[in-house]
Coordinates of C-alpha atoms in Angstrom, one line a residue:
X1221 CA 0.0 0.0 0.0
X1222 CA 1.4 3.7 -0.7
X1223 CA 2.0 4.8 2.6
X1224 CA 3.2 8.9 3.1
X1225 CA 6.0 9.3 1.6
X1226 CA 4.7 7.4 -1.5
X1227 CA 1.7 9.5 -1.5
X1228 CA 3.3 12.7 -1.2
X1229 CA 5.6 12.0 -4.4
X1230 CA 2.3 11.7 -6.5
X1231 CA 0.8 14.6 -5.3
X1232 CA 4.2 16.1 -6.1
X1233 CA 3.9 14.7 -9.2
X1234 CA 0.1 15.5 -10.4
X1235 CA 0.7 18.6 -9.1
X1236 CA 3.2 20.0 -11.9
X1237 CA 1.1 17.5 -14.4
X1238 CA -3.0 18.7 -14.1
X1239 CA -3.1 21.8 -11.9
X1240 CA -5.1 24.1 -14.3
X1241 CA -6.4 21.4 -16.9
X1242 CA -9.6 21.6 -17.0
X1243 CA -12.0 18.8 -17.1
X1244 CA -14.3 17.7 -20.1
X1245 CA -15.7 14.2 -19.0
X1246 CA -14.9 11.1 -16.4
X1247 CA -15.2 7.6 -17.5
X1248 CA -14.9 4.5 -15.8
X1249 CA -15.4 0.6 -16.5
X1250 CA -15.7 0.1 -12.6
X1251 CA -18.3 2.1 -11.1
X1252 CA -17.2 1.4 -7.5
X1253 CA -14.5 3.4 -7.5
X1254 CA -16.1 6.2 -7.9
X1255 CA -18.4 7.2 -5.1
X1256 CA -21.9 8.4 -5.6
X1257 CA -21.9 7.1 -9.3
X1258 CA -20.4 8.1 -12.8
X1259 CA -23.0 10.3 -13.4
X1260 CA -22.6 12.6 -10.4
X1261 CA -19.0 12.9 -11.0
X1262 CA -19.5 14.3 -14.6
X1263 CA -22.3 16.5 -13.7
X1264 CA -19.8 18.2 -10.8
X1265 CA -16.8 17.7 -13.2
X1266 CA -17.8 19.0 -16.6
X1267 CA -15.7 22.2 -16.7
X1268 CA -14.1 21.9 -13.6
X1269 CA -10.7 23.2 -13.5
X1270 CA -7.8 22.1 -11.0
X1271 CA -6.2 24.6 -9.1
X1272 CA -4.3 22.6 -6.3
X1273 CA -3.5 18.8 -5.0
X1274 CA -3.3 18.8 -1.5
X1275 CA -2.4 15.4 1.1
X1276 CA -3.9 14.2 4.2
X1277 CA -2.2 11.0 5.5
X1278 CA -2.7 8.5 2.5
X1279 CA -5.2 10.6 1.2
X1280 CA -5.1 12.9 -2.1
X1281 CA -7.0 16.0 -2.2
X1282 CA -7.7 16.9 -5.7
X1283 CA -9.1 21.2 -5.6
X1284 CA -11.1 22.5 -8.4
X1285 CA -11.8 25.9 -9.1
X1286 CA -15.6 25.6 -8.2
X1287 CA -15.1 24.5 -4.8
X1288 CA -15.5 20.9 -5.1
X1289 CA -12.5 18.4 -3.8
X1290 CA -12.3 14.8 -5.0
X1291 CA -10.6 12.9 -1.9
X1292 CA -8.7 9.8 -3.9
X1293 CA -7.4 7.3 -1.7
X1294 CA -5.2 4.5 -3.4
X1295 CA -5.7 1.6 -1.1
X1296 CA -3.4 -1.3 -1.8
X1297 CA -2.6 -1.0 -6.0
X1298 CA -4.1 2.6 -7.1
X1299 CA -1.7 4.6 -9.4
X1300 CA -1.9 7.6 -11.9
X1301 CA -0.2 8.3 -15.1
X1302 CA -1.0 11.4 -17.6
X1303 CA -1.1 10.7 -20.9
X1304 CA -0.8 13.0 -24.0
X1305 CA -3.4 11.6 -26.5
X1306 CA -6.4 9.8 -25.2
X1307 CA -6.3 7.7 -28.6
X1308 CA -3.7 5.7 -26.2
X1309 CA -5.2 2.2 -25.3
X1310 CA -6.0 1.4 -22.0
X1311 CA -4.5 -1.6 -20.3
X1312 CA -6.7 -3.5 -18.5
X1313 CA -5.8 -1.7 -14.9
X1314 CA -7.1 1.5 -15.9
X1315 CA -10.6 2.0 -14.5
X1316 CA -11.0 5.3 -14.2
X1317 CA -10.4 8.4 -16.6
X1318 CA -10.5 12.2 -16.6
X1319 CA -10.2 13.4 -19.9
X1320 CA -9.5 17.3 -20.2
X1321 CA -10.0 19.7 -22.8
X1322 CA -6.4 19.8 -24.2
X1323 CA -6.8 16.5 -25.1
X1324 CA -4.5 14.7 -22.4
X1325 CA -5.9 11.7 -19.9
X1326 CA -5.5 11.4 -17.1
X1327 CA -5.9 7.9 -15.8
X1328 CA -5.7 5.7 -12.7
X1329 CA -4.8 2.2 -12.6
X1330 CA -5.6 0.3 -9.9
X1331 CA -5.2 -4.0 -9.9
X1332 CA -7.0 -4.7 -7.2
X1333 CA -10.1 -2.0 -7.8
X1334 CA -9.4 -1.1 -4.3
X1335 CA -9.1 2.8 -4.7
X1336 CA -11.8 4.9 -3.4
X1337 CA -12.4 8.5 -4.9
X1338 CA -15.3 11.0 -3.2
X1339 CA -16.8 14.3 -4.4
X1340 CA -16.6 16.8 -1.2
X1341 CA -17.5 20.7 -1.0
X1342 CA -14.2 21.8 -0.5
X1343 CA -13.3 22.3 3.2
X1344 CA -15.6 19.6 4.8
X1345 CA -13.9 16.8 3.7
X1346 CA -13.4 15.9 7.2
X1347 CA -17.1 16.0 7.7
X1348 CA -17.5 13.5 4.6
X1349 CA -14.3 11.1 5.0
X1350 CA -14.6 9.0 7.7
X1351 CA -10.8 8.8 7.4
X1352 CA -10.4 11.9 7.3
X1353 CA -12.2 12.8 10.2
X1354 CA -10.3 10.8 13.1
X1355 CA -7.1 11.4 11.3
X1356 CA -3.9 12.0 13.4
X1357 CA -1.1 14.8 13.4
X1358 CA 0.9 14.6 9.9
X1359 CA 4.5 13.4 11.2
X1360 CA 6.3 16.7 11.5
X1361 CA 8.0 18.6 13.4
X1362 CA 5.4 21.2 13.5
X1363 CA 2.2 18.8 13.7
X1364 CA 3.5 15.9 15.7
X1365 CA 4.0 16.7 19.9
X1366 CA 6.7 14.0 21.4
X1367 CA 4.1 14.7 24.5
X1368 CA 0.8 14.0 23.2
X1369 CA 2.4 10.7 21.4
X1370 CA 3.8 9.8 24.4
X1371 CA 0.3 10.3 25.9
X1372 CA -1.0 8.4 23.5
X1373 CA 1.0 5.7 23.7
X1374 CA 0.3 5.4 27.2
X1375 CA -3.4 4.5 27.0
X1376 CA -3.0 1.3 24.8
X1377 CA -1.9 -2.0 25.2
X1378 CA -1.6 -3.2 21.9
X1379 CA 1.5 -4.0 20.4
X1380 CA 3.9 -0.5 19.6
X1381 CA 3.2 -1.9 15.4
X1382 CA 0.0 -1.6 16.0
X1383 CA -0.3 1.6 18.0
X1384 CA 1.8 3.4 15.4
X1385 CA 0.0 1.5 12.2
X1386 CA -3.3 3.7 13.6
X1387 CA -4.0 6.6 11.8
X1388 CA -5.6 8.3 14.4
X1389 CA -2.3 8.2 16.6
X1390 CA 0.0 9.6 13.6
X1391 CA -0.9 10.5 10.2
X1392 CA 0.6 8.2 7.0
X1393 CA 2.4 5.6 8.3
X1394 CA 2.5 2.1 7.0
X1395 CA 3.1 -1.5 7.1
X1396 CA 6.9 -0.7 5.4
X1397 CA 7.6 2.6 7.5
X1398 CA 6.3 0.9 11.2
X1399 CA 9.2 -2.1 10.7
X1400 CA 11.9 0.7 9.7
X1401 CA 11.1 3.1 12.4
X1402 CA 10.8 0.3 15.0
X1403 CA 14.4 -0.7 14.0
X1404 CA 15.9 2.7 13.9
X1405 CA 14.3 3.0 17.6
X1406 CA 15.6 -0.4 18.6
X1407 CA 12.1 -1.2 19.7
X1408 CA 10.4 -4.7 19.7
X1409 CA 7.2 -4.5 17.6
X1410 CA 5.2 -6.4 19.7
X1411 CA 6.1 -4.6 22.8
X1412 CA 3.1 -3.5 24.3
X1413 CA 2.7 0.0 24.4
X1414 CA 2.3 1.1 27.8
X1415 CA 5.2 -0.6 28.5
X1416 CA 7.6 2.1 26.4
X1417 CA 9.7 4.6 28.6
X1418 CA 9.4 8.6 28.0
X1419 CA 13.1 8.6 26.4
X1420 CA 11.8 5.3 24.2
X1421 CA 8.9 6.8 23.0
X1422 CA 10.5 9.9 22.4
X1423 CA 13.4 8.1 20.3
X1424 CA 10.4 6.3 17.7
X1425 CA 8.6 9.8 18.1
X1426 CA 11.7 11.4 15.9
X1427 CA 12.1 8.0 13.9
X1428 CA 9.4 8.2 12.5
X1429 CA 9.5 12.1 11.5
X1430 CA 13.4 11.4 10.4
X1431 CA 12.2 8.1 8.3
X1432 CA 9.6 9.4 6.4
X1433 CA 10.9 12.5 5.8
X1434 CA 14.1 10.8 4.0
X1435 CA 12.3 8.6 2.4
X1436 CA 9.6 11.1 1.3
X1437 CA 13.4 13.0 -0.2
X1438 CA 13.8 10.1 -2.0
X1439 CA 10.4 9.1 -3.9
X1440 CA 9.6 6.7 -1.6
X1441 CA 9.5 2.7 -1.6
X1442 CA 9.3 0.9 -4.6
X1443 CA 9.5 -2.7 -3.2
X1444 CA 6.4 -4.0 -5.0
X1445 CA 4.9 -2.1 -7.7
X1446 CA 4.8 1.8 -6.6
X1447 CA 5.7 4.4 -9.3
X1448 CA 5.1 8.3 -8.9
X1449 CA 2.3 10.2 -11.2
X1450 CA 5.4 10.6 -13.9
X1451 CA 6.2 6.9 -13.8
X1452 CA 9.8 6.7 -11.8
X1453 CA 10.5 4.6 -9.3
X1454 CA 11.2 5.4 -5.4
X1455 CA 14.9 5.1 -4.0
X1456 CA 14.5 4.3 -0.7
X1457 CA 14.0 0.7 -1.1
X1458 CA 18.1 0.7 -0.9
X1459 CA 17.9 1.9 2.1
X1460 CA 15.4 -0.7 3.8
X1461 CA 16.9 -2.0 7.3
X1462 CA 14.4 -5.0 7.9
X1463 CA 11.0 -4.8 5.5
X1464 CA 11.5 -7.9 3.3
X1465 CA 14.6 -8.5 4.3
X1466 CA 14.3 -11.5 6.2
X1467 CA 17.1 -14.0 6.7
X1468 CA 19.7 -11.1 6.0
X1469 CA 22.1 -10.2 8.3
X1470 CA 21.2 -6.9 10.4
X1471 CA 23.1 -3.8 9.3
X1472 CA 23.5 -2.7 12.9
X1473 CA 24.5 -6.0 14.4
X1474 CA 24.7 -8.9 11.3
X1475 CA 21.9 -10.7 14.0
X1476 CA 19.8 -12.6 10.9
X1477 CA 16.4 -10.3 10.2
X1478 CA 13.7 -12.5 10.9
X1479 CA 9.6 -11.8 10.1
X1480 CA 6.6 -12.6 11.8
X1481 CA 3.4 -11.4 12.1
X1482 CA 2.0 -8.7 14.9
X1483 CA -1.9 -7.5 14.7
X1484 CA -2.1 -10.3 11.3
X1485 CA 0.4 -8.5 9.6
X1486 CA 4.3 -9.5 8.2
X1487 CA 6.4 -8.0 10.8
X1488 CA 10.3 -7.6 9.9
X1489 CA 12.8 -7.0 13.0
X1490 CA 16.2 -8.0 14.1
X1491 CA 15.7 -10.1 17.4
X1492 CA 18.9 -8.7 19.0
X1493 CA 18.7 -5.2 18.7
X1494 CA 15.2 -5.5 19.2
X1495 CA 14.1 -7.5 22.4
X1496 CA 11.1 -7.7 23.5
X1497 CA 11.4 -6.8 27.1
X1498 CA 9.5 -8.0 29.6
X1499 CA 7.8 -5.2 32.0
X1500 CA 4.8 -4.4 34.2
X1501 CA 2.3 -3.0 31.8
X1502 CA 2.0 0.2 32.6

C-alpha cells in the first residue's frame, strides 16, 4: 500500500502534471471506484478546472476551481499516469479516466479496484471522509507533539506496530515505515505499548518524523509495484533495514532479520537489537 511518503511524491507529481487542466468528462469501467456514481462525478466535473492537490495522511486532495474536492485514496494498487493523447489504449488496470479539454488523460490504474475517490464541497472533507475525520497529526516537526504521542501511547496495550499503524495516533504511516522506524528505535514490535519509557517513545517519536521525511526526499519505496504520477520509481527501497529482508544479516549488528506477524500483519525485525522486554504493563 502507498503509505506517506509514497503519497506525497504523487501529489508532487500531479501537481506539476493537471493543476489548471480543466475537465471535459470522467469515464470509468468500474463504477465502484467512484463514489456516488459516474454520473454525479461528470455533472460536478464537466468544466471543472484544478487549481491545487493537497495530502492528508494517505489521502489525495484533488481542488477545483468551483469549490469541489475529489478525496482519492489509493488503497493497496491505485496509481496515476498522464497521458498526452487519449487515442492511447487502455490496459486493463485503468478504470477510471478524466479526460481534459487539451486533449490529455488522465488515468488511474488500480489491480486490485481497491481505490476509493469522493466528491466533497471543499473544506468539509473531514465531515465526509470518515478517514479523514479521526485522522492524526501529519508526522512533523510542526504537527507531531513528542508529548501528546507519548500520551498516546500510554493509553494502549496493543502492540507498539500496531499503535503506530493507527491513523488516528500519527498520520501516514504504513506496514513498510512501522518495521523501519521500529528498527531505527531499537524497539520490539510487539512490545506493548504502555510498556515504552518517555526517552523510548520519544526516540520512535523522531524516527518516524526522520524516516519518512528521508524517504519522502527520495520518492519513496518501490518494493512492490509503486511508481510516482510521472512513472519513476522510489529510491529508498536501498535503504530498507528490515522490511522484506528476512534472513539477511542486520546492518547494525549482522543478527539474521527475521519476520513474523504482529496484529495479522508480516512484521520484519532483528531479534537482538530489538528485544522484546518483559515489564509491568503500565
Amino acid at each position: 500500500m502507498p503509505e506517506l511518503p509514497e503519497v506525497e511524491n504523487v501529489r508532487r507529481g500531479l501537481s506539476a502534471l493537471i493543476t489548471g487542466k480543466t475537465v471535459a468528462a470522467v469515464g470509468t469501467d468500474w463504477e465502484k471506484i467512484l463514489v456516488g456514481g459516474l454520473a454525479a462525478f461528470n455533472q460536478a466535473l464537466h468544466g471543472a478546472t484544478v487549481v491545487a492537490i493537497d495530502r492528508r495522511g494517505k489521502y489525495l486532495l484533488l481542488r477545483f476551481d468551483n469549490d469541489l474536492t475529489l478525496v482519492s485514496h489509493l488503497r493497496m494498487e491505485g496509481k496515476y499516469q498522464l497521458v498526452p493523447d487519449t487515442d492511447l489504449p487502455h490496459d486493463r488496470f485503468v478504470h477510471v479516466w478524466f479526460t481534459f479539454t487539451d486533449g490529455s488523460e488522465l488515468r488511474y490504474h488500480d489491480m486490485r479496484k481497491f481505490g476509493r475517490m469522493r466528491l466533497t464541497d471543499t473544506g468539509t472533507e473531514s465531515q465526509v471522509v470518515a478517514g479523514l475525520a479521526k485522522m492524526g497529526p501529519e508526522p512533523t516537526e510542526a504537527d507531531f507533539a513528542a508529548a501528546a504521542f507519548y500520551q498516546a501511547v500510554h493509553k494502549r496495550r496493543a502492540p507498539i506496530k500496531a499503535v503506530i499503524l493507527d491513523q488516528t495516533v500519527v498520520a501516514g504511516v504504513g506496514n513498510i515505515y512501522a518495521d523501519e522506524t521500529l528498527w531505527e528505535s531499537k524497539l520490539n514490535p510487539a512490545q506493548p505499548a504502555n510498556t515504552l519509557t518517555r526517552r523510548e517513545t520519544n526516540r520512535l517519536h523522531d524516527a518516524i518524523i526522520a524516516t519518512l521525511s528521508r524517504a519522502t526526499d527520495m520518492g519513496g519505496t518501490s518494493v512492490h509495484t509503486f511508481v510516482d504520477a510521472t512513472g519513476r520509481r522510489g529510491g529508498f527501497q536501498e535503504q530498507l533495514h528490515v522490511y522484506d529482508r528476512e534472513g539477511t544479516p542486520c546492518d547494525r549488528c549482522g543478527t539474521t532479520i527475521v519476520k513474523t506477524k504482529v496484529g495479522q500483519r508480516g512484521t520484519h525485525f532483528c531479534p537482538h537489537c530489538q528485544p522484546l522486554r518483559k515489564r509491568e504493563l503500565a
